[in-house]
Tab-separated table of C-alpha atoms and ligand atoms in Angstrom:
chain	number	residue	atom	x	y	z
W	1	UNK	CA	-22.936	16.107	22.916
W	2	UNK	CA	-23.203	19.914	22.009
W	3	UNK	CA	-19.598	21.229	21.502
W	4	UNK	CA	-20.558	24.779	21.279
W	5	UNK	CA	-21.582	24.689	25.083
W	6	UNK	CA	-18.272	23.398	26.083
W	7	UNK	CA	-15.787	25.288	23.944
W	8	UNK	CA	-16.180	29.236	24.581
W	9	UNK	CA	-17.114	30.844	21.236
W	10	UNK	CA	-14.194	33.347	21.947
W	11	UNK	CA	-11.769	30.515	21.260
W	12	UNK	CA	-13.231	29.826	17.631
W	13	UNK	CA	-12.613	32.171	14.834
W	14	UNK	CA	-15.713	34.454	14.450
W	15	UNK	CA	-15.589	33.733	10.707
W	16	UNK	CA	-15.949	29.951	11.430
W	17	UNK	CA	-18.614	30.558	14.045
W	18	UNK	CA	-20.744	32.126	11.480
W	19	UNK	CA	-20.884	29.223	9.140
W	20	UNK	CA	-24.116	27.471	8.764
W	21	UNK	CA	-24.203	23.674	8.907
W	22	UNK	CA	-24.953	21.899	5.591
W	23	UNK	CA	-28.546	21.666	5.395
W	24	UNK	CA	-28.261	18.777	3.170
W	25	UNK	CA	-26.511	16.907	6.084
W	26	UNK	CA	-29.041	18.331	8.532
W	27	UNK	CA	-31.813	16.415	6.525
W	28	UNK	CA	-29.677	13.536	6.078
W	29	UNK	CA	-28.706	13.248	9.514
W	30	UNK	CA	-32.123	13.407	10.756
W	31	UNK	CA	-33.218	10.686	8.087
W	32	UNK	CA	-30.526	8.492	8.943
W	33	UNK	CA	-31.453	8.621	12.884
W	34	UNK	CA	-35.046	7.517	11.616
W	35	UNK	CA	-33.988	4.788	9.303
W	36	UNK	CA	-35.612	3.086	6.232
W	37	UNK	CA	-35.265	6.514	4.226
W	38	UNK	CA	-34.744	6.053	0.525
W	39	UNK	CA	-31.789	8.588	0.162
W	40	UNK	CA	-31.756	11.055	-3.028
W	41	UNK	CA	-30.326	14.027	-0.992
W	42	UNK	CA	-26.626	13.511	-1.813
W	43	UNK	CA	-24.937	13.675	-5.288
W	44	UNK	CA	-24.295	10.235	-5.597
W	45	UNK	CA	-24.405	7.358	-8.099
W	46	UNK	CA	-26.631	4.561	-7.030
W	47	UNK	CA	-24.162	1.932	-8.392
W	48	UNK	CA	-20.642	1.073	-6.549
W	49	UNK	CA	-17.352	1.766	-8.344
W	50	UNK	CA	-16.927	-0.847	-11.066
W	51	UNK	CA	-15.048	-4.014	-10.366
W	52	UNK	CA	-12.123	-3.247	-12.796
W	53	UNK	CA	-11.077	-0.322	-10.889
W	54	UNK	CA	-11.515	-1.786	-7.266
W	55	UNK	CA	-9.231	-4.784	-8.834
W	56	UNK	CA	-6.690	-2.317	-9.896
W	57	UNK	CA	-6.869	-0.906	-6.253
W	58	UNK	CA	-6.141	-4.035	-4.885
W	59	UNK	CA	-3.371	-5.044	-7.222
W	60	UNK	CA	-1.711	-1.760	-6.235
W	61	UNK	CA	-1.940	-2.545	-2.409
W	62	UNK	CA	-0.334	-6.150	-3.147
W	63	UNK	CA	2.509	-4.324	-5.352
W	64	UNK	CA	3.216	-2.325	-2.016
W	65	UNK	CA	2.040	1.273	-3.381
W	66	UNK	CA	1.426	2.018	0.155
W	67	UNK	CA	3.938	4.845	0.789
W	68	UNK	CA	3.826	8.588	0.390
W	69	UNK	CA	4.054	9.885	-3.012
W	70	UNK	CA	5.123	13.197	-4.626
W	71	UNK	CA	2.855	16.276	-3.705
W	72	UNK	CA	1.835	16.691	-7.431
W	73	UNK	CA	0.514	12.892	-7.346
W	74	UNK	CA	1.959	9.798	-9.000
W	75	UNK	CA	3.387	10.383	-12.270
W	76	UNK	CA	1.637	7.758	-14.032
W	77	UNK	CA	-1.616	9.427	-13.017
W	78	UNK	CA	-0.868	12.685	-14.155
W	79	UNK	CA	0.281	11.376	-17.389
W	80	UNK	CA	-2.839	9.244	-17.882
W	81	UNK	CA	-4.955	12.424	-17.193
W	82	UNK	CA	-2.927	14.394	-19.665
W	83	UNK	CA	-3.574	11.725	-22.194
W	84	UNK	CA	-7.265	11.599	-21.430
W	85	UNK	CA	-7.680	15.231	-21.350
W	86	UNK	CA	-5.975	16.148	-24.663
W	87	UNK	CA	-8.461	14.688	-26.951
W	88	UNK	CA	-11.261	16.050	-24.985
W	89	UNK	CA	-10.139	19.466	-25.015
W	90	UNK	CA	-8.755	19.215	-28.727
W	91	UNK	CA	-5.254	20.945	-27.445
W	92	UNK	CA	-2.538	19.730	-25.689
W	93	UNK	CA	-2.543	19.513	-21.853
W	94	UNK	CA	0.743	18.653	-20.297
W	95	UNK	CA	1.108	16.305	-17.285
W	96	UNK	CA	3.212	19.145	-15.533
W	97	UNK	CA	0.126	21.372	-15.560
W	98	UNK	CA	-1.951	18.702	-13.524
W	99	UNK	CA	-1.964	18.358	-9.719
W	100	UNK	CA	-3.556	15.232	-8.042
W	101	UNK	CA	-5.802	16.165	-5.025
W	102	UNK	CA	-7.430	14.072	-2.250
W	103	UNK	CA	-10.984	14.900	-3.836
W	104	UNK	CA	-12.732	17.711	-5.850
W	105	UNK	CA	-13.457	19.386	-2.620
W	106	UNK	CA	-9.902	19.208	-1.567
W	107	UNK	CA	-9.301	20.889	-4.747
W	108	UNK	CA	-11.628	23.727	-4.067
W	109	UNK	CA	-10.205	24.300	-0.628
W	110	UNK	CA	-6.447	24.363	-2.060
W	111	UNK	CA	-7.518	26.858	-4.748
W	112	UNK	CA	-9.145	29.287	-2.064
W	113	UNK	CA	-6.518	28.803	0.228
W	114	UNK	CA	-4.192	30.085	-2.566
W	115	UNK	CA	-6.300	33.076	-3.787
W	116	UNK	CA	-8.778	34.258	-1.246
W	117	UNK	CA	-7.785	36.584	1.690
W	118	UNK	CA	-10.008	38.912	3.850
W	119	UNK	CA	-11.138	41.811	2.012
W	120	UNK	CA	-11.425	40.006	-1.259
W	121	UNK	CA	-14.410	38.502	-3.042
W	122	UNK	CA	-15.303	35.669	-5.182
W	123	UNK	CA	-18.350	36.069	-7.676
W	124	UNK	CA	-20.421	32.733	-8.113
W	125	UNK	CA	-23.495	31.915	-9.933
W	126	UNK	CA	-26.444	30.986	-7.380
W	127	UNK	CA	-27.997	28.110	-6.347
W	128	UNK	CA	-24.632	26.528	-5.928
W	129	UNK	CA	-23.763	23.525	-3.953
W	130	UNK	CA	-23.067	25.049	-0.429
W	131	UNK	CA	-19.545	23.860	0.206
W	132	UNK	CA	-18.188	25.779	-2.970
W	133	UNK	CA	-19.275	29.280	-0.946
W	134	UNK	CA	-18.361	28.078	2.321
W	135	UNK	CA	-14.756	27.483	1.394
W	136	UNK	CA	-14.727	31.237	0.369
W	137	UNK	CA	-16.092	32.301	3.692
W	138	UNK	CA	-13.651	29.959	5.688
W	139	UNK	CA	-10.755	31.916	4.135
W	140	UNK	CA	-12.426	35.293	5.248
W	141	UNK	CA	-13.593	35.958	1.831
W	142	UNK	CA	-17.023	37.548	0.435
W	143	UNK	CA	-18.968	35.615	-1.844
W	144	UNK	CA	-20.864	37.524	-4.480
W	145	UNK	CA	-23.846	35.208	-5.895
W	146	UNK	CA	-25.466	36.002	-9.280
W	147	UNK	CA	-28.903	34.394	-9.801
W	148	UNK	CA	-29.403	31.986	-12.478
W	149	UNK	CA	-33.000	31.920	-13.652
W	150	UNK	CA	-35.366	28.996	-14.771
W	151	UNK	CA	-36.321	29.792	-18.232
W	152	UNK	CA	-38.594	27.457	-20.607
W	153	UNK	CA	-35.315	25.925	-22.274
W	154	UNK	CA	-33.773	25.342	-18.745
W	155	UNK	CA	-31.785	27.481	-16.208
W	156	UNK	CA	-29.908	30.506	-17.511
W	157	UNK	CA	-27.438	32.931	-16.646
W	158	UNK	CA	-27.353	36.674	-17.497
W	159	UNK	CA	-23.533	37.062	-18.078
W	160	UNK	CA	-23.574	40.761	-18.002
W	161	UNK	CA	-24.702	40.672	-14.387
W	162	UNK	CA	-22.005	38.070	-13.402
W	163	UNK	CA	-19.441	40.793	-14.799
W	164	UNK	CA	-20.963	43.496	-13.113
W	165	UNK	CA	-20.757	41.836	-9.704
W	166	UNK	CA	-16.942	41.967	-10.092
W	167	UNK	CA	-15.022	44.857	-8.694
W	168	UNK	CA	-11.353	45.698	-7.741
W	169	UNK	CA	-11.322	43.167	-4.798
W	170	UNK	CA	-12.820	40.049	-6.817
W	171	UNK	CA	-10.029	37.519	-6.983
W	172	UNK	CA	-12.054	34.762	-8.899
W	173	UNK	CA	-15.274	33.631	-10.641
W	174	UNK	CA	-16.290	30.517	-9.425
W	175	UNK	CA	-18.090	28.625	-12.401
W	176	UNK	CA	-19.379	25.368	-11.529
W	177	UNK	CA	-20.876	23.780	-15.039
W	178	UNK	CA	-22.663	21.327	-15.431
W	179	UNK	CA	-24.028	22.838	-12.295
W	180	UNK	CA	-24.945	21.376	-9.004
W	181	UNK	CA	-27.817	21.751	-8.173
W	182	UNK	CA	-29.549	23.234	-11.182
W	183	UNK	CA	-27.815	21.063	-14.215
W	184	UNK	CA	-27.207	24.402	-16.009
W	185	UNK	CA	-24.239	24.115	-18.498
W	186	UNK	CA	-22.475	27.285	-19.581
W	187	UNK	CA	-22.549	27.666	-23.338
W	188	UNK	CA	-19.262	27.898	-25.279
W	189	UNK	CA	-19.988	31.632	-26.110
W	190	UNK	CA	-20.583	32.643	-22.421
W	191	UNK	CA	-17.180	30.935	-21.520
W	192	UNK	CA	-15.321	32.748	-24.393
W	193	UNK	CA	-16.746	35.925	-23.033
W	194	UNK	CA	-15.913	35.392	-19.466
W	195	UNK	CA	-12.209	34.313	-20.160
W	196	UNK	CA	-11.934	37.529	-22.243
W	197	UNK	CA	-13.310	39.319	-19.270
W	198	UNK	CA	-10.889	37.700	-16.751
W	199	UNK	CA	-7.859	38.319	-18.874
W	200	UNK	CA	-8.840	42.017	-19.283
W	201	UNK	CA	-9.318	42.241	-15.420
W	202	UNK	CA	-6.985	40.021	-14.004
W	203	UNK	CA	-9.146	37.781	-12.333
W	204	UNK	CA	-8.955	34.006	-11.878
W	205	UNK	CA	-11.668	31.722	-13.350
W	206	UNK	CA	-12.072	28.682	-10.978
W	207	UNK	CA	-13.943	26.046	-13.267
W	208	UNK	CA	-15.511	23.430	-11.318
W	209	UNK	CA	-15.908	20.748	-13.832
W	210	UNK	CA	-16.666	17.808	-11.544
W	211	UNK	CA	-19.782	16.821	-13.747
W	212	UNK	CA	-18.129	17.426	-17.147
W	213	UNK	CA	-19.114	13.918	-18.677
W	214	UNK	CA	-22.618	13.868	-16.952
W	215	UNK	CA	-24.305	15.580	-19.967
W	216	UNK	CA	-27.108	14.654	-22.071
W	217	UNK	CA	-26.012	15.811	-25.458
W	218	UNK	CA	-22.382	15.052	-26.791
W	219	UNK	CA	-19.468	13.534	-24.970
W	220	UNK	CA	-18.449	16.365	-22.684
W	221	UNK	CA	-19.638	19.734	-21.426
W	222	UNK	CA	-17.785	22.703	-22.808
W	223	UNK	CA	-14.661	23.322	-20.632
W	224	UNK	CA	-12.731	26.248	-20.160
W	225	UNK	CA	-9.803	24.265	-20.929
W	226	UNK	CA	-10.749	23.763	-24.467
W	227	UNK	CA	-10.389	27.588	-25.129
W	228	UNK	CA	-7.724	28.697	-22.338
W	229	UNK	CA	-3.945	28.922	-23.297
W	230	UNK	CA	-1.721	27.337	-20.877
W	231	UNK	CA	-0.918	30.686	-19.256
W	232	UNK	CA	-4.438	31.945	-19.058
W	233	UNK	CA	-6.106	32.534	-15.363
W	234	UNK	CA	-7.852	29.306	-15.323
W	235	UNK	CA	-7.817	26.747	-12.724
W	236	UNK	CA	-10.061	23.799	-13.721
W	237	UNK	CA	-10.773	21.427	-11.049
W	238	UNK	CA	-12.313	17.943	-11.596
W	239	UNK	CA	-13.075	14.740	-9.555
W	240	UNK	CA	-13.012	11.017	-10.025
W	241	UNK	CA	-16.159	10.664	-7.811
W	242	UNK	CA	-18.947	11.309	-10.285
W	243	UNK	CA	-17.435	10.054	-13.765
W	244	UNK	CA	-16.221	6.727	-12.496
W	245	UNK	CA	-18.442	6.391	-9.475
W	246	UNK	CA	-15.550	6.830	-7.042
W	247	UNK	CA	-17.090	9.239	-4.615
W	248	UNK	CA	-15.641	7.415	-1.430
W	249	UNK	CA	-12.222	7.164	-2.854
W	250	UNK	CA	-11.825	10.899	-2.433
W	251	UNK	CA	-9.758	11.807	-5.455
W	252	UNK	CA	-9.697	14.842	-7.601
W	253	UNK	CA	-7.353	17.037	-9.749
W	254	UNK	CA	-6.459	20.236	-10.725
W	255	UNK	CA	-5.212	21.593	-14.208
W	256	UNK	CA	-3.564	24.910	-13.731
W	257	UNK	CA	-1.026	27.100	-15.689
W	258	UNK	CA	2.366	26.363	-15.062
W	259	UNK	CA	3.163	29.379	-13.124
W	260	UNK	CA	0.527	28.202	-10.598
W	261	UNK	CA	1.915	24.735	-9.698
W	262	UNK	CA	4.512	25.590	-7.146
W	263	UNK	CA	1.743	27.219	-5.177
W	264	UNK	CA	-0.430	24.331	-5.666
W	265	UNK	CA	2.165	21.691	-4.626
W	266	UNK	CA	3.027	23.940	-1.594
W	267	UNK	CA	-0.699	23.699	-0.617
W	268	UNK	CA	-1.108	20.102	-1.476
W	269	UNK	CA	1.909	19.296	0.930
W	270	UNK	CA	0.386	21.334	3.840
W	271	UNK	CA	-3.094	19.893	3.240
W	272	UNK	CA	-2.888	16.222	2.626
W	273	UNK	CA	0.551	15.693	1.378
W	274	UNK	CA	-0.964	13.850	-1.594
W	275	UNK	CA	-4.014	11.614	-2.477
W	276	UNK	CA	-4.078	8.147	-1.348
W	277	UNK	CA	-1.032	6.363	-3.384
W	278	UNK	CA	-2.939	3.101	-4.030
W	279	UNK	CA	-5.962	5.012	-4.997
W	280	UNK	CA	-4.044	6.822	-7.331
W	281	UNK	CA	-2.986	3.998	-9.236
W	282	UNK	CA	-6.457	2.600	-9.447
W	283	UNK	CA	-7.218	6.026	-10.727
W	284	UNK	CA	-4.884	5.172	-13.998
W	285	UNK	CA	-7.042	2.274	-14.852
W	286	UNK	CA	-10.128	4.166	-14.447
W	287	UNK	CA	-9.178	6.903	-16.958
W	288	UNK	CA	-7.503	4.733	-19.453
W	289	UNK	CA	-10.517	1.995	-19.257
W	290	UNK	CA	-13.535	3.878	-18.023
W	291	UNK	CA	-15.181	5.022	-21.261
W	292	UNK	CA	-17.457	2.201	-21.403
W	293	UNK	CA	-18.568	2.594	-17.799
W	294	UNK	CA	-19.331	6.430	-18.472
W	295	UNK	CA	-21.345	5.839	-21.364
W	296	UNK	CA	-23.453	3.156	-19.756
W	297	UNK	CA	-23.810	5.343	-16.428
W	298	UNK	CA	-25.068	8.602	-18.635
W	299	UNK	CA	-27.482	6.476	-20.643
W	300	UNK	CA	-29.243	5.378	-17.313
W	301	UNK	CA	-29.031	8.646	-15.591
W	302	UNK	CA	-30.818	10.121	-18.612
W	303	UNK	CA	-33.580	7.514	-18.425
W	304	UNK	CA	-33.806	8.661	-14.612
W	305	UNK	CA	-33.926	12.194	-15.831
W	306	UNK	CA	-36.606	11.850	-18.282
W	307	UNK	CA	-38.769	9.389	-15.923
W	308	UNK	CA	-38.494	12.273	-13.050
W	309	UNK	CA	-39.511	14.787	-15.583
W	310	UNK	CA	-42.178	13.155	-17.211
W	311	UNK	CA	-44.042	12.455	-13.667
W	312	UNK	CA	-43.253	15.796	-11.786
W	313	UNK	CA	-43.836	18.058	-14.939
W	314	UNK	CA	-47.599	16.851	-14.937
W	315	UNK	CA	-48.021	18.010	-11.074
W	316	UNK	CA	-49.884	21.370	-10.822
W	317	UNK	CA	-47.571	22.433	-8.010
W	318	UNK	CA	-44.552	21.945	-9.615
W	319	UNK	CA	-42.235	23.846	-12.083
W	320	UNK	CA	-39.414	21.828	-13.757
W	321	UNK	CA	-37.128	21.988	-16.646
W	322	UNK	CA	-34.934	19.445	-17.974
W	323	UNK	CA	-31.233	19.683	-16.769
W	324	UNK	CA	-28.703	19.588	-19.390
W	325	UNK	CA	-25.848	18.147	-17.360
W	326	UNK	CA	-25.066	16.553	-13.761
W	327	UNK	CA	-27.659	14.395	-12.285
W	328	UNK	CA	-30.154	16.327	-10.329
W	329	UNK	CA	-33.505	18.018	-10.817
W	330	UNK	CA	-33.864	21.239	-9.100
W	331	UNK	CA	-37.588	21.881	-9.259
W	332	UNK	CA	-39.745	24.445	-7.798
W	333	UNK	CA	-42.896	23.825	-5.524
W	334	UNK	CA	-45.674	26.576	-5.555
W	335	UNK	CA	-46.515	27.331	-2.213
W	336	UNK	CA	-43.513	25.781	-0.351
W	337	UNK	CA	-41.997	28.505	1.630
W	338	UNK	CA	-39.653	26.525	4.148
W	339	UNK	CA	-37.932	23.709	1.713
W	340	UNK	CA	-35.988	22.396	5.006
W	341	UNK	CA	-39.176	21.750	6.874
W	342	UNK	CA	-40.894	20.234	3.781
W	343	UNK	CA	-37.638	17.912	3.088
W	344	UNK	CA	-37.753	16.941	7.012
W	345	UNK	CA	-41.478	16.260	6.758
W	346	UNK	CA	-40.885	14.106	3.750
W	347	UNK	CA	-38.473	12.135	5.473
W	348	UNK	CA	-40.453	11.631	8.613
W	349	UNK	CA	-43.953	10.846	6.968
W	350	UNK	CA	-42.752	9.258	3.483
W	351	UNK	CA	-39.234	7.969	4.163
W	352	UNK	CA	-37.860	9.784	1.112
W	353	UNK	CA	-34.739	12.084	1.344
W	354	UNK	CA	-34.245	15.090	-0.846
W	355	UNK	CA	-32.150	18.191	-0.263
W	356	UNK	CA	-33.995	21.354	0.663
W	357	UNK	CA	-33.364	24.289	-2.045
W	358	UNK	CA	-32.306	26.797	1.056
W	359	UNK	CA	-29.098	24.568	1.313
W	360	UNK	CA	-27.766	26.096	-1.916
W	361	UNK	CA	-27.846	29.753	-1.052
W	362	UNK	CA	-29.756	32.694	-2.783
W	363	UNK	CA	-32.380	31.658	-5.313
W	364	UNK	CA	-32.782	28.142	-3.854
W	365	UNK	CA	-35.556	28.397	-1.404
W	366	UNK	CA	-38.896	27.210	-2.707
W	367	UNK	CA	-36.917	24.256	-4.468
W	368	UNK	CA	-36.145	20.891	-4.036
W	369	UNK	CA	-32.984	18.609	-5.243
W	370	UNK	CA	-33.501	15.204	-6.236
W	371	UNK	CA	-30.627	13.078	-7.500
W	372	UNK	CA	-31.874	10.915	-10.193
W	373	UNK	CA	-28.650	8.805	-10.557
W	374	UNK	CA	-30.893	5.658	-9.546
W	375	UNK	CA	-32.937	2.951	-10.876
W	376	UNK	CA	-36.427	3.449	-12.285
W	377	UNK	CA	-37.869	1.268	-9.533
W	378	UNK	CA	-36.319	3.433	-6.874
W	379	UNK	CA	-37.386	6.684	-8.596
W	380	UNK	CA	-40.828	5.621	-9.085
W	381	UNK	CA	-41.025	4.639	-5.506
W	382	UNK	CA	-40.179	7.921	-4.211
W	383	UNK	CA	-42.090	9.823	-6.780
W	384	UNK	CA	-45.291	8.088	-5.522
W	385	UNK	CA	-44.265	9.417	-2.043
W	386	UNK	CA	-43.532	12.706	-3.285
W	387	UNK	CA	-46.845	13.175	-5.117
W	388	UNK	CA	-48.709	12.018	-1.953
W	389	UNK	CA	-46.924	14.849	0.093
W	390	UNK	CA	-47.493	17.444	-2.702
W	391	UNK	CA	-51.188	16.599	-2.658
C	1	LIG	C1	-20.282	20.992	-7.694
C	1	LIG	C2	-19.378	20.095	-6.958
C	1	LIG	N1	-18.105	20.361	-6.889
C	1	LIG	C3	-17.072	19.691	-6.162
C	1	LIG	C4	-17.747	18.525	-5.822
C	1	LIG	C5	-16.782	17.607	-4.837
C	1	LIG	O1	-16.603	16.230	-5.249
C	1	LIG	P1	-15.656	15.265	-4.467
C	1	LIG	O2	-15.108	16.070	-3.298
C	1	LIG	O3	-16.537	14.282	-4.026
C	1	LIG	O4	-14.594	15.081	-5.473
C	1	LIG	C6	-19.006	17.999	-5.736
C	1	LIG	C7	-19.525	16.991	-5.057
C	1	LIG	O5	-20.840	16.881	-4.833
C	1	LIG	C8	-19.874	19.070	-6.098
C	1	LIG	O6	-21.094	18.885	-6.354
């Protein structure tokens, strides 16, 4: 059923009518209808949530954690996250600064609803996971993308250009590091320069750090929370999806200055009331006992990253660099001018699902995104077919 033929466009906000459908979903829906496609299109680990976390959720259900909870989230989870973050950040993060949300995506929505209005703008790096920019547009705001570039040592950002893109109407800088789709990681000196800039100009930094533990050197990517004091204009959002393989659970959190907490609680209340209660109890166990699982996962992803790099870097049509974080390769294909068409043909003719670069906004066309959080067998199978398609 095509709803747009039934609901008169005049009944729908113009800003919503103008939104594009996600092209990642477009390829995935196409592939799901065809069937038999190996899906590397979404950002999702191949393994299910570890058993000890599932068991904690089952136990929480048995214990009757089936009721509404506080808007800020279950106190035990806020405390566990504060305890988890404090040594990672090298400074005390108090539980009162943490608000649990129903996914990282929901954290983005709540933050944008709180900050963005018609006539304001948000400066981002680009290419970028489309949901981040679309949430700005849903609020009537303007997205000002600043391009990352692919250098020999990985993707890079000219931070001066990011600062130049800000004006008097800029409410926030949205920094997703490690970055989806490029794997770029913002270095500490750039974070410090940007924080100084944000303080001076009174602009928020929205730090999307959902891939913070998915790094191939060190224990965690540099975080704005490591350098920000507790009243700095930094909203750091995170998720249980990637670090603990909990994409289907829909649970995340925001670490904010204390002065912002009442606003975030209001927004939580009017969006979802809270994340699912028994899932939050399982989250406590994930955070407290999840380190060996994270270490094992990252070691597997590193193998996947290297395997894909070793094969695709040999291909004369492909330009590829090693990502420093997240679990994607975002590679350029010489002569490919329509990545959506290419991705659909790859699905139809070879049954391999990748995300088209054009889904990620300016700077994305001409590229494909491949999620390498998969086994060597799956990756080799897909690469055989991708190489056939590349010719
Ligand atoms: C950059 C980025 N931010 C936020 C999210 C949201 O994650 P979730 O809603 O699963 O917590 C994702 C998911 O892919 C992402 O790639």
